[in-house]
Amino acid sequence: MRVLITGGTGLLGRALAEALRQAGDEVIVLSRRPEPARLPPGVQGARWDGRTPEGWGHLVEGAFAIINLAGESIGQRWTEATKRRIRESRLNAGRAIVEAIAAAREKPQVVLQASAVGYYGPRGEERLTEEDPPGSDFLARLAVDWEASTQPVEAMGVRRVILRTGIVLAKDGGALPRLLLPFRLFLGGPLGNGRQGWSWIHRDDWVEAARFLMENPEARGPYNLTAPQPVSNAELCRILGKVIGRPSWLPVPAFALRLLFGEGADFLLTGQFVLPKRLLEAGFTFRYPDPESALRAILRPTAS
Ligand SMILES: NC(=O)c1ccc[n+]([C@@H]2O[C@H](COP(=O)([O-])OP(=O)(O)OC[C@H]3O[C@@H](n4cnc5c(N)ncnc54)[C@H](OP(=O)(O)O)[C@@H]3O)[C@@H](O)[C@H]2O)c1
């Protein structure tokens, strides 16, 4: 089966591309810079501009799936210009995919559309499922529009799955290496008051859940890709400290995060407790359901 992945050079896309290739799929990564060194081994690259089907649209013909993960990183200092890039990169990618599918005679079976648990907005102690309504802050409004960006393919008969992803834990990128650094210096601790929900997922479970939803013909609509045991940021930091044998005692003050990330600090200082209700109902089994087993697996010396 041919699978196209936008953003397939990133933290999630690389791992998913590798897993699909190992399972025997033909994987093509759409990238702005598809140099072999940026691609997982054995995976083909095709150049795209993230905005139009030019130069790659023909690859959609007869493909099984398109997985849309591309988007400018939100883990940077937010200015009006970065917020615009964060938003436009995602909406433009969705639009390009819709155009490419509209033009294809033989349309793909399924589109997997990335989204994030930021969809729900900051929600205190509430436990949230896919049925809960969206929030209204920048990230929530972004997620709503991002999810909608590929919706027109449904009217073309294409099954569509939304991957509402939590904080992905991996050794080589994303939130964990940034959290780890102060811990290694004996300066680790919760972010702000630490009460905010951190709906995390081990990257291996994310990859398996994405494959499960891609291959399951009944799967459609939004799925929370989060582990069944979301925890507060302080609890995650406590477990992280325990796993690496360092104390979790020095809270990072909110003002310091705001100095570093501007409005983007809200993403770290607020959060939500999200449950993977639809994945569990569909029969998906998590390999790492609790944070301690996930962190131990990621941080054992031989882990990749
Ligand atoms: N990691 C997480 O914890 C997490 C949580 C929730 C949601 N997500 C979402 O899931 C998606 C994949 O996450 P990730 O962690 O793998 O992201 P990532 O490592 O930042 O990779 C995203 C990819 O998007 C492409 N990209 C970056 N800026 C772009 C731009 N301005 N225009 C077009 N393409 C651009 C890049 O590919 P090229 O440079 O090759 O073009 C990059 O490899 C992202 O959209 C992210 O927001 C991630």
mmCIF file with all atom_site columns, C-alpha atoms in Angstrom, residues 76-287:
data_model
loop_
_atom_site.group_PDB
_atom_site.id
_atom_site.type_symbol
_atom_site.label_atom_id
_atom_site.label_alt_id
_atom_site.label_comp_id
_atom_site.label_asym_id
_atom_site.label_entity_id
_atom_site.label_seq_id
_atom_site.pdbx_PDB_ins_code
_atom_site.Cartn_x
_atom_site.Cartn_y
_atom_site.Cartn_z
_atom_site.occupancy
_atom_site.B_iso_or_equiv
_atom_site.pdbx_formal_charge
_atom_site.auth_seq_id
_atom_site.auth_comp_id
_atom_site.auth_asym_id
_atom_site.auth_atom_id
_atom_site.pdbx_PDB_model_num
ATOM 1   C CA . GLN A 1 76  ? 9.056   28.494 20.133  1.00 0.00 ? 76  GLN A CA 1
ATOM 2   C CA . ARG A 1 77  ? 8.576   32.043 21.344  1.00 0.00 ? 77  ARG A CA 1
ATOM 3   C CA . TRP A 1 78  ? 5.240   33.254 20.023  1.00 0.00 ? 78  TRP A CA 1
ATOM 4   C CA . THR A 1 79  ? 5.036   36.589 18.252  1.00 0.00 ? 79  THR A CA 1
ATOM 5   C CA . GLU A 1 80  ? 2.248   37.677 15.939  1.00 0.00 ? 80  GLU A CA 1
ATOM 6   C CA . ALA A 1 81  ? 4.456   36.524 13.031  1.00 0.00 ? 81  ALA A CA 1
ATOM 7   C CA . THR A 1 82  ? 5.136   33.059 14.523  1.00 0.00 ? 82  THR A CA 1
ATOM 8   C CA . LYS A 1 83  ? 1.452   32.600 15.379  1.00 0.00 ? 83  LYS A CA 1
ATOM 9   C CA . ARG A 1 84  ? 0.593   33.393 11.773  1.00 0.00 ? 84  ARG A CA 1
ATOM 10  C CA . ARG A 1 85  ? 3.143   30.837 10.516  1.00 0.00 ? 85  ARG A CA 1
ATOM 11  C CA . ILE A 1 86  ? 1.931   28.199 13.022  1.00 0.00 ? 86  ILE A CA 1
ATOM 12  C CA . ARG A 1 87  ? -1.604  28.677 11.738  1.00 0.00 ? 87  ARG A CA 1
ATOM 13  C CA . GLU A 1 88  ? -1.052  29.160 8.024   1.00 0.00 ? 88  GLU A CA 1
ATOM 14  C CA . SER A 1 89  ? 1.384   26.244 7.641   1.00 0.00 ? 89  SER A CA 1
ATOM 15  C CA . ARG A 1 90  ? -1.363  23.898 8.921   1.00 0.00 ? 90  ARG A CA 1
ATOM 16  C CA . LEU A 1 91  ? -4.301  25.355 7.016   1.00 0.00 ? 91  LEU A CA 1
ATOM 17  C CA . ASN A 1 92  ? -2.319  25.595 3.757   1.00 0.00 ? 92  ASN A CA 1
ATOM 18  C CA . ALA A 1 93  ? -1.224  21.946 4.026   1.00 0.00 ? 93  ALA A CA 1
ATOM 19  C CA . GLY A 1 94  ? -4.821  20.820 4.502   1.00 0.00 ? 94  GLY A CA 1
ATOM 20  C CA . ARG A 1 95  ? -5.989  22.856 1.529   1.00 0.00 ? 95  ARG A CA 1
ATOM 21  C CA . ALA A 1 96  ? -3.251  21.411 -0.721  1.00 0.00 ? 96  ALA A CA 1
ATOM 22  C CA . ILE A 1 97  ? -4.291  17.876 0.213   1.00 0.00 ? 97  ILE A CA 1
ATOM 23  C CA . VAL A 1 98  ? -7.939  18.590 -0.560  1.00 0.00 ? 98  VAL A CA 1
ATOM 24  C CA . GLU A 1 99  ? -6.959  19.987 -3.979  1.00 0.00 ? 99  GLU A CA 1
ATOM 25  C CA . ALA A 1 100 ? -4.768  16.986 -4.763  1.00 0.00 ? 100 ALA A CA 1
ATOM 26  C CA . ILE A 1 101 ? -7.491  14.511 -3.792  1.00 0.00 ? 101 ILE A CA 1
ATOM 27  C CA . ALA A 1 102 ? -10.143 16.435 -5.751  1.00 0.00 ? 102 ALA A CA 1
ATOM 28  C CA . ALA A 1 103 ? -7.973  16.123 -8.855  1.00 0.00 ? 103 ALA A CA 1
ATOM 29  C CA . ALA A 1 104 ? -7.227  12.390 -8.436  1.00 0.00 ? 104 ALA A CA 1
ATOM 30  C CA . ARG A 1 105 ? -9.313  9.920  -10.451 1.00 0.00 ? 105 ARG A CA 1
ATOM 31  C CA . GLU A 1 106 ? -8.550  7.072  -8.011  1.00 0.00 ? 106 GLU A CA 1
ATOM 32  C CA . LYS A 1 107 ? -8.899  8.691  -4.577  1.00 0.00 ? 107 LYS A CA 1
ATOM 33  C CA . PRO A 1 108 ? -7.165  7.426  -1.418  1.00 0.00 ? 108 PRO A CA 1
ATOM 34  C CA . GLN A 1 109 ? -9.115  5.282  1.048   1.00 0.00 ? 109 GLN A CA 1
ATOM 35  C CA . VAL A 1 110 ? -8.302  7.363  4.076   1.00 0.00 ? 110 VAL A CA 1
ATOM 36  C CA . VAL A 1 111 ? -6.881  10.679 5.265   1.00 0.00 ? 111 VAL A CA 1
ATOM 37  C CA . LEU A 1 112 ? -5.369  10.863 8.759   1.00 0.00 ? 112 LEU A CA 1
ATOM 38  C CA . GLN A 1 113 ? -5.492  14.496 9.873   1.00 0.00 ? 113 GLN A CA 1
ATOM 39  C CA . ALA A 1 114 ? -3.270  15.603 12.747  1.00 0.00 ? 114 ALA A CA 1
ATOM 40  C CA . SER A 1 115 ? -4.694  17.700 15.558  1.00 0.00 ? 115 SER A CA 1
ATOM 41  C CA . ALA A 1 116 ? -3.865  18.228 19.220  1.00 0.00 ? 116 ALA A CA 1
ATOM 42  C CA . VAL A 1 117 ? -5.530  18.044 22.629  1.00 0.00 ? 117 VAL A CA 1
ATOM 43  C CA . GLY A 1 118 ? -5.180  21.825 22.699  1.00 0.00 ? 118 GLY A CA 1
ATOM 44  C CA . TYR A 1 119 ? -8.521  21.523 20.862  1.00 0.00 ? 119 TYR A CA 1
ATOM 45  C CA . TYR A 1 120 ? -10.211 21.369 24.277  1.00 0.00 ? 120 TYR A CA 1
ATOM 46  C CA . GLY A 1 121 ? -8.518  24.526 25.631  1.00 0.00 ? 121 GLY A CA 1
ATOM 47  C CA . PRO A 1 122 ? -7.390  24.927 29.286  1.00 0.00 ? 122 PRO A CA 1
ATOM 48  C CA . ARG A 1 123 ? -9.895  22.847 31.300  1.00 0.00 ? 123 ARG A CA 1
ATOM 49  C CA . GLY A 1 124 ? -8.665  22.482 34.913  1.00 0.00 ? 124 GLY A CA 1
ATOM 50  C CA . GLU A 1 125 ? -9.530  19.147 36.522  1.00 0.00 ? 125 GLU A CA 1
ATOM 51  C CA . GLU A 1 126 ? -12.244 18.048 34.048  1.00 0.00 ? 126 GLU A CA 1
ATOM 52  C CA . ARG A 1 127 ? -11.809 14.633 32.389  1.00 0.00 ? 127 ARG A CA 1
ATOM 53  C CA . LEU A 1 128 ? -12.406 15.103 28.663  1.00 0.00 ? 128 LEU A CA 1
ATOM 54  C CA . THR A 1 129 ? -13.415 12.773 25.845  1.00 0.00 ? 129 THR A CA 1
ATOM 55  C CA . GLU A 1 130 ? -13.944 13.244 22.133  1.00 0.00 ? 130 GLU A CA 1
ATOM 56  C CA . GLU A 1 131 ? -17.529 14.370 22.828  1.00 0.00 ? 131 GLU A CA 1
ATOM 57  C CA . ASP A 1 132 ? -16.447 17.488 24.732  1.00 0.00 ? 132 ASP A CA 1
ATOM 58  C CA . PRO A 1 133 ? -16.679 20.840 22.942  1.00 0.00 ? 133 PRO A CA 1
ATOM 59  C CA . PRO A 1 134 ? -13.599 22.830 21.893  1.00 0.00 ? 134 PRO A CA 1
ATOM 60  C CA . GLY A 1 135 ? -12.052 25.672 23.867  1.00 0.00 ? 135 GLY A CA 1
ATOM 61  C CA . SER A 1 136 ? -11.660 29.224 22.625  1.00 0.00 ? 136 SER A CA 1
ATOM 62  C CA . ASP A 1 137 ? -7.975  30.174 23.046  1.00 0.00 ? 137 ASP A CA 1
ATOM 63  C CA . PHE A 1 138 ? -5.484  30.404 20.154  1.00 0.00 ? 138 PHE A CA 1
ATOM 64  C CA . LEU A 1 139 ? -4.547  26.699 20.170  1.00 0.00 ? 139 LEU A CA 1
ATOM 65  C CA . ALA A 1 140 ? -8.166  25.561 20.432  1.00 0.00 ? 140 ALA A CA 1
ATOM 66  C CA . ARG A 1 141 ? -9.286  27.755 17.549  1.00 0.00 ? 141 ARG A CA 1
ATOM 67  C CA . LEU A 1 142 ? -6.259  26.573 15.569  1.00 0.00 ? 142 LEU A CA 1
ATOM 68  C CA . ALA A 1 143 ? -7.138  22.915 16.199  1.00 0.00 ? 143 ALA A CA 1
ATOM 69  C CA . VAL A 1 144 ? -10.767 23.451 15.161  1.00 0.00 ? 144 VAL A CA 1
ATOM 70  C CA . ASP A 1 145 ? -9.724  25.060 11.869  1.00 0.00 ? 145 ASP A CA 1
ATOM 71  C CA . TRP A 1 146 ? -6.886  22.560 11.307  1.00 0.00 ? 146 TRP A CA 1
ATOM 72  C CA . GLU A 1 147 ? -9.273  19.648 11.752  1.00 0.00 ? 147 GLU A CA 1
ATOM 73  C CA . ALA A 1 148 ? -11.706 21.290 9.337   1.00 0.00 ? 148 ALA A CA 1
ATOM 74  C CA . SER A 1 149 ? -9.015  21.952 6.711   1.00 0.00 ? 149 SER A CA 1
ATOM 75  C CA . THR A 1 150 ? -9.314  18.483 5.122   1.00 0.00 ? 150 THR A CA 1
ATOM 76  C CA . GLN A 1 151 ? -13.017 17.966 5.843   1.00 0.00 ? 151 GLN A CA 1
ATOM 77  C CA . PRO A 1 152 ? -14.026 18.488 2.160   1.00 0.00 ? 152 PRO A CA 1
ATOM 78  C CA . VAL A 1 153 ? -12.495 15.076 1.288   1.00 0.00 ? 153 VAL A CA 1
ATOM 79  C CA . GLU A 1 154 ? -15.355 13.387 3.176   1.00 0.00 ? 154 GLU A CA 1
ATOM 80  C CA . ALA A 1 155 ? -17.816 14.593 0.524   1.00 0.00 ? 155 ALA A CA 1
ATOM 81  C CA . MET A 1 156 ? -15.495 12.939 -2.046  1.00 0.00 ? 156 MET A CA 1
ATOM 82  C CA . GLY A 1 157 ? -16.051 9.564  -0.367  1.00 0.00 ? 157 GLY A CA 1
ATOM 83  C CA . VAL A 1 158 ? -12.756 9.477  1.542   1.00 0.00 ? 158 VAL A CA 1
ATOM 84  C CA . ARG A 1 159 ? -12.763 8.157  5.133   1.00 0.00 ? 159 ARG A CA 1
ATOM 85  C CA . ARG A 1 160 ? -11.184 10.700 7.490   1.00 0.00 ? 160 ARG A CA 1
ATOM 86  C CA . VAL A 1 161 ? -9.694  10.218 10.949  1.00 0.00 ? 161 VAL A CA 1
ATOM 87  C CA . ILE A 1 162 ? -8.588  13.050 13.255  1.00 0.00 ? 162 ILE A CA 1
ATOM 88  C CA . LEU A 1 163 ? -5.533  12.297 15.423  1.00 0.00 ? 163 LEU A CA 1
ATOM 89  C CA . ARG A 1 164 ? -6.143  14.543 18.482  1.00 0.00 ? 164 ARG A CA 1
ATOM 90  C CA . THR A 1 165 ? -2.689  14.044 19.917  1.00 0.00 ? 165 THR A CA 1
ATOM 91  C CA . GLY A 1 166 ? -1.457  14.647 23.459  1.00 0.00 ? 166 GLY A CA 1
ATOM 92  C CA . ILE A 1 167 ? 2.099   15.425 24.569  1.00 0.00 ? 167 ILE A CA 1
ATOM 93  C CA . VAL A 1 168 ? 4.213   12.784 22.853  1.00 0.00 ? 168 VAL A CA 1
ATOM 94  C CA . LEU A 1 169 ? 7.017   11.367 24.980  1.00 0.00 ? 169 LEU A CA 1
ATOM 95  C CA . ALA A 1 170 ? 10.169  10.343 23.103  1.00 0.00 ? 170 ALA A CA 1
ATOM 96  C CA . LYS A 1 171 ? 13.865  10.461 23.876  1.00 0.00 ? 171 LYS A CA 1
ATOM 97  C CA . ASP A 1 172 ? 14.967  12.403 20.816  1.00 0.00 ? 172 ASP A CA 1
ATOM 98  C CA . GLY A 1 173 ? 12.546  15.312 20.612  1.00 0.00 ? 173 GLY A CA 1
ATOM 99  C CA . GLY A 1 174 ? 9.371   17.026 21.743  1.00 0.00 ? 174 GLY A CA 1
ATOM 100 C CA . ALA A 1 175 ? 8.674   17.928 25.378  1.00 0.00 ? 175 ALA A CA 1
ATOM 101 C CA . LEU A 1 176 ? 10.708  15.283 27.228  1.00 0.00 ? 176 LEU A CA 1
ATOM 102 C CA . PRO A 1 177 ? 14.311  16.323 26.413  1.00 0.00 ? 177 PRO A CA 1
ATOM 103 C CA . ARG A 1 178 ? 13.411  19.900 27.416  1.00 0.00 ? 178 ARG A CA 1
ATOM 104 C CA . LEU A 1 179 ? 11.943  18.733 30.712  1.00 0.00 ? 179 LEU A CA 1
ATOM 105 C CA . LEU A 1 180 ? 14.911  16.453 31.356  1.00 0.00 ? 180 LEU A CA 1
ATOM 106 C CA . LEU A 1 181 ? 17.700  18.997 31.102  1.00 0.00 ? 181 LEU A CA 1
ATOM 107 C CA . PRO A 1 182 ? 17.007  20.835 34.404  1.00 0.00 ? 182 PRO A CA 1
ATOM 108 C CA . PHE A 1 183 ? 16.480  17.458 36.141  1.00 0.00 ? 183 PHE A CA 1
ATOM 109 C CA . ARG A 1 184 ? 19.917  16.283 35.086  1.00 0.00 ? 184 ARG A CA 1
ATOM 110 C CA . LEU A 1 185 ? 21.298  19.482 36.650  1.00 0.00 ? 185 LEU A CA 1
ATOM 111 C CA . PHE A 1 186 ? 19.404  18.781 39.924  1.00 0.00 ? 186 PHE A CA 1
ATOM 112 C CA . LEU A 1 187 ? 17.150  21.765 39.085  1.00 0.00 ? 187 LEU A CA 1
ATOM 113 C CA . GLY A 1 188 ? 14.054  19.844 38.015  1.00 0.00 ? 188 GLY A CA 1
ATOM 114 C CA . GLY A 1 189 ? 10.516  20.631 39.054  1.00 0.00 ? 189 GLY A CA 1
ATOM 115 C CA . PRO A 1 190 ? 6.992   21.362 37.927  1.00 0.00 ? 190 PRO A CA 1
ATOM 116 C CA . LEU A 1 191 ? 6.106   24.111 35.486  1.00 0.00 ? 191 LEU A CA 1
ATOM 117 C CA . GLY A 1 192 ? 4.209   26.905 37.235  1.00 0.00 ? 192 GLY A CA 1
ATOM 118 C CA . ASN A 1 193 ? 1.888   25.503 39.925  1.00 0.00 ? 193 ASN A CA 1
ATOM 119 C CA . GLY A 1 194 ? 2.126   22.029 38.301  1.00 0.00 ? 194 GLY A CA 1
ATOM 120 C CA . ARG A 1 195 ? -1.618  21.380 38.578  1.00 0.00 ? 195 ARG A CA 1
ATOM 121 C CA . GLN A 1 196 ? -2.223  21.580 34.815  1.00 0.00 ? 196 GLN A CA 1
ATOM 122 C CA . GLY A 1 197 ? -3.172  18.330 33.089  1.00 0.00 ? 197 GLY A CA 1
ATOM 123 C CA . TRP A 1 198 ? -0.524  16.653 30.935  1.00 0.00 ? 198 TRP A CA 1
ATOM 124 C CA . SER A 1 199 ? -2.183  14.231 28.585  1.00 0.00 ? 199 SER A CA 1
ATOM 125 C CA . TRP A 1 200 ? 0.866   12.357 27.417  1.00 0.00 ? 200 TRP A CA 1
ATOM 126 C CA . ILE A 1 201 ? 1.426   9.340  25.119  1.00 0.00 ? 201 ILE A CA 1
ATOM 127 C CA . HIS A 1 202 ? 4.518   7.216  24.436  1.00 0.00 ? 202 HIS A CA 1
ATOM 128 C CA . ARG A 1 203 ? 5.588   7.663  20.814  1.00 0.00 ? 203 ARG A CA 1
ATOM 129 C CA . ASP A 1 204 ? 5.413   3.893  20.137  1.00 0.00 ? 204 ASP A CA 1
ATOM 130 C CA . ASP A 1 205 ? 1.761   3.887  21.220  1.00 0.00 ? 205 ASP A CA 1
ATOM 131 C CA . TRP A 1 206 ? 1.088   6.935  19.044  1.00 0.00 ? 206 TRP A CA 1
ATOM 132 C CA . VAL A 1 207 ? 2.573   5.137  16.024  1.00 0.00 ? 207 VAL A CA 1
ATOM 133 C CA . GLU A 1 208 ? 0.558   1.968  16.710  1.00 0.00 ? 208 GLU A CA 1
ATOM 134 C CA . ALA A 1 209 ? -2.654  3.942  17.286  1.00 0.00 ? 209 ALA A CA 1
ATOM 135 C CA . ALA A 1 210 ? -2.194  5.842  14.008  1.00 0.00 ? 210 ALA A CA 1
ATOM 136 C CA . ARG A 1 211 ? -1.643  2.541  12.141  1.00 0.00 ? 211 ARG A CA 1
ATOM 137 C CA . PHE A 1 212 ? -4.630  0.950  13.903  1.00 0.00 ? 212 PHE A CA 1
ATOM 138 C CA . LEU A 1 213 ? -6.894  3.824  12.824  1.00 0.00 ? 213 LEU A CA 1
ATOM 139 C CA . MET A 1 214 ? -5.482  3.862  9.301   1.00 0.00 ? 214 MET A CA 1
ATOM 140 C CA . GLU A 1 215 ? -6.159  0.172  8.798   1.00 0.00 ? 215 GLU A CA 1
ATOM 141 C CA . ASN A 1 216 ? -9.520  -0.067 10.596  1.00 0.00 ? 216 ASN A CA 1
ATOM 142 C CA . PRO A 1 217 ? -12.231 0.658  7.971   1.00 0.00 ? 217 PRO A CA 1
ATOM 143 C CA . GLU A 1 218 ? -14.735 1.514  10.720  1.00 0.00 ? 218 GLU A CA 1
ATOM 144 C CA . ALA A 1 219 ? -12.582 4.276  12.197  1.00 0.00 ? 219 ALA A CA 1
ATOM 145 C CA . ARG A 1 220 ? -13.642 7.797  11.313  1.00 0.00 ? 220 ARG A CA 1
ATOM 146 C CA . GLY A 1 221 ? -13.850 11.169 13.062  1.00 0.00 ? 221 GLY A CA 1
ATOM 147 C CA . PRO A 1 222 ? -11.860 12.385 16.098  1.00 0.00 ? 222 PRO A CA 1
ATOM 148 C CA . TYR A 1 223 ? -9.776  10.090 18.324  1.00 0.00 ? 223 TYR A CA 1
ATOM 149 C CA . ASN A 1 224 ? -7.801  11.254 21.354  1.00 0.00 ? 224 ASN A CA 1
ATOM 150 C CA . LEU A 1 225 ? -4.273  9.844  21.025  1.00 0.00 ? 225 LEU A CA 1
ATOM 151 C CA . THR A 1 226 ? -3.420  10.064 24.719  1.00 0.00 ? 226 THR A CA 1
ATOM 152 C CA . ALA A 1 227 ? -2.582  7.395  27.305  1.00 0.00 ? 227 ALA A CA 1
ATOM 153 C CA . PRO A 1 228 ? -5.459  6.246  29.545  1.00 0.00 ? 228 PRO A CA 1
ATOM 154 C CA . GLN A 1 229 ? -3.752  7.766  32.603  1.00 0.00 ? 229 GLN A CA 1
ATOM 155 C CA . PRO A 1 230 ? -3.272  11.521 32.105  1.00 0.00 ? 230 PRO A CA 1
ATOM 156 C CA . VAL A 1 231 ? -1.480  13.153 35.057  1.00 0.00 ? 231 VAL A CA 1
ATOM 157 C CA . SER A 1 232 ? -0.772  16.646 36.325  1.00 0.00 ? 232 SER A CA 1
ATOM 158 C CA . ASN A 1 233 ? 2.486   18.228 35.259  1.00 0.00 ? 233 ASN A CA 1
ATOM 159 C CA . ALA A 1 234 ? 3.741   18.012 38.891  1.00 0.00 ? 234 ALA A CA 1
ATOM 160 C CA . GLU A 1 235 ? 2.965   14.274 38.998  1.00 0.00 ? 235 GLU A CA 1
ATOM 161 C CA . LEU A 1 236 ? 4.760   13.662 35.707  1.00 0.00 ? 236 LEU A CA 1
ATOM 162 C CA . CYS A 1 237 ? 7.780   15.590 37.030  1.00 0.00 ? 237 CYS A CA 1
ATOM 163 C CA . ARG A 1 238 ? 7.706   13.587 40.280  1.00 0.00 ? 238 ARG A CA 1
ATOM 164 C CA . ILE A 1 239 ? 7.724   10.299 38.326  1.00 0.00 ? 239 ILE A CA 1
ATOM 165 C CA . LEU A 1 240 ? 10.429  11.591 35.981  1.00 0.00 ? 240 LEU A CA 1
ATOM 166 C CA . GLY A 1 241 ? 12.603  12.474 38.983  1.00 0.00 ? 241 GLY A CA 1
ATOM 167 C CA . LYS A 1 242 ? 12.028  9.008  40.459  1.00 0.00 ? 242 LYS A CA 1
ATOM 168 C CA . VAL A 1 243 ? 12.901  7.253  37.183  1.00 0.00 ? 243 VAL A CA 1
ATOM 169 C CA . ILE A 1 244 ? 16.179  9.130  36.698  1.00 0.00 ? 244 ILE A CA 1
ATOM 170 C CA . GLY A 1 245 ? 17.061  9.327  40.393  1.00 0.00 ? 245 GLY A CA 1
ATOM 171 C CA . ARG A 1 246 ? 16.917  13.118 40.675  1.00 0.00 ? 246 ARG A CA 1
ATOM 172 C CA . PRO A 1 247 ? 14.710  15.304 42.900  1.00 0.00 ? 247 PRO A CA 1
ATOM 173 C CA . SER A 1 248 ? 11.731  17.176 41.498  1.00 0.00 ? 248 SER A CA 1
ATOM 174 C CA . TRP A 1 249 ? 11.733  20.142 43.830  1.00 0.00 ? 249 TRP A CA 1
ATOM 175 C CA . LEU A 1 250 ? 12.344  23.429 42.032  1.00 0.00 ? 250 LEU A CA 1
ATOM 176 C CA . PRO A 1 251 ? 9.215   24.805 40.334  1.00 0.00 ? 251 PRO A CA 1
ATOM 177 C CA . VAL A 1 252 ? 9.902   26.758 37.152  1.00 0.00 ? 252 VAL A CA 1
ATOM 178 C CA . PRO A 1 253 ? 8.098   30.063 37.781  1.00 0.00 ? 253 PRO A CA 1
ATOM 179 C CA . ALA A 1 254 ? 5.414   31.081 35.309  1.00 0.00 ? 254 ALA A CA 1
ATOM 180 C CA . PHE A 1 255 ? 7.076   34.454 34.669  1.00 0.00 ? 255 PHE A CA 1
ATOM 181 C CA . ALA A 1 256 ? 10.312  32.752 33.519  1.00 0.00 ? 256 ALA A CA 1
ATOM 182 C CA . LEU A 1 257 ? 8.368   30.647 31.006  1.00 0.00 ? 257 LEU A CA 1
ATOM 183 C CA . ARG A 1 258 ? 6.543   33.765 29.808  1.00 0.00 ? 258 ARG A CA 1
ATOM 184 C CA . LEU A 1 259 ? 9.883   35.526 29.296  1.00 0.00 ? 259 LEU A CA 1
ATOM 185 C CA . LEU A 1 260 ? 11.109  32.586 27.218  1.00 0.00 ? 260 LEU A CA 1
ATOM 186 C CA . PHE A 1 261 ? 8.021   31.697 25.206  1.00 0.00 ? 261 PHE A CA 1
ATOM 187 C CA . GLY A 1 262 ? 5.780   34.780 25.390  1.00 0.00 ? 262 GLY A CA 1
ATOM 188 C CA . GLU A 1 263 ? 2.116   33.838 25.016  1.00 0.00 ? 263 GLU A CA 1
ATOM 189 C CA . GLY A 1 264 ? 3.348   30.326 23.988  1.00 0.00 ? 264 GLY A CA 1
ATOM 190 C CA . ALA A 1 265 ? 4.033   29.698 27.707  1.00 0.00 ? 265 ALA A CA 1
ATOM 191 C CA . ASP A 1 266 ? 0.281   29.227 28.196  1.00 0.00 ? 266 ASP A CA 1
ATOM 192 C CA . PHE A 1 267 ? 0.675   25.943 26.398  1.00 0.00 ? 267 PHE A CA 1
ATOM 193 C CA . LEU A 1 268 ? 3.002   24.757 29.209  1.00 0.00 ? 268 LEU A CA 1
ATOM 194 C CA . LEU A 1 269 ? 1.226   26.426 32.135  1.00 0.00 ? 269 LEU A CA 1
ATOM 195 C CA . THR A 1 270 ? -2.311  25.337 31.331  1.00 0.00 ? 270 THR A CA 1
ATOM 196 C CA . GLY A 1 271 ? -3.562  21.978 30.140  1.00 0.00 ? 271 GLY A CA 1
ATOM 197 C CA . GLN A 1 272 ? -6.243  19.376 30.178  1.00 0.00 ? 272 GLN A CA 1
ATOM 198 C CA . PHE A 1 273 ? -6.861  15.785 31.315  1.00 0.00 ? 273 PHE A CA 1
ATOM 199 C CA . VAL A 1 274 ? -7.880  13.922 28.148  1.00 0.00 ? 274 VAL A CA 1
ATOM 200 C CA . LEU A 1 275 ? -9.032  10.291 27.911  1.00 0.00 ? 275 LEU A CA 1
ATOM 201 C CA . PRO A 1 276 ? -8.694  8.040  24.826  1.00 0.00 ? 276 PRO A CA 1
ATOM 202 C CA . LYS A 1 277 ? -12.333 6.920  25.026  1.00 0.00 ? 277 LYS A CA 1
ATOM 203 C CA . ARG A 1 278 ? -12.875 6.087  21.359  1.00 0.00 ? 278 ARG A CA 1
ATOM 204 C CA . LEU A 1 279 ? -9.535  4.259  20.933  1.00 0.00 ? 279 LEU A CA 1
ATOM 205 C CA . LEU A 1 280 ? -10.292 2.034  23.944  1.00 0.00 ? 280 LEU A CA 1
ATOM 206 C CA . GLU A 1 281 ? -13.842 1.394  22.712  1.00 0.00 ? 281 GLU A CA 1
ATOM 207 C CA . ALA A 1 282 ? -12.401 0.368  19.330  1.00 0.00 ? 282 ALA A CA 1
ATOM 208 C CA . GLY A 1 283 ? -10.223 -2.254 21.085  1.00 0.00 ? 283 GLY A CA 1
ATOM 209 C CA . PHE A 1 284 ? -6.829  -0.540 20.936  1.00 0.00 ? 284 PHE A CA 1
ATOM 210 C CA . THR A 1 285 ? -4.374  -1.776 23.584  1.00 0.00 ? 285 THR A CA 1
ATOM 211 C CA . PHE A 1 286 ? -1.772  0.606  24.977  1.00 0.00 ? 286 PHE A CA 1
ATOM 212 C CA . ARG A 1 287 ? 1.680   -0.826 25.528  1.00 0.00 ? 287 ARG A CA 1
#
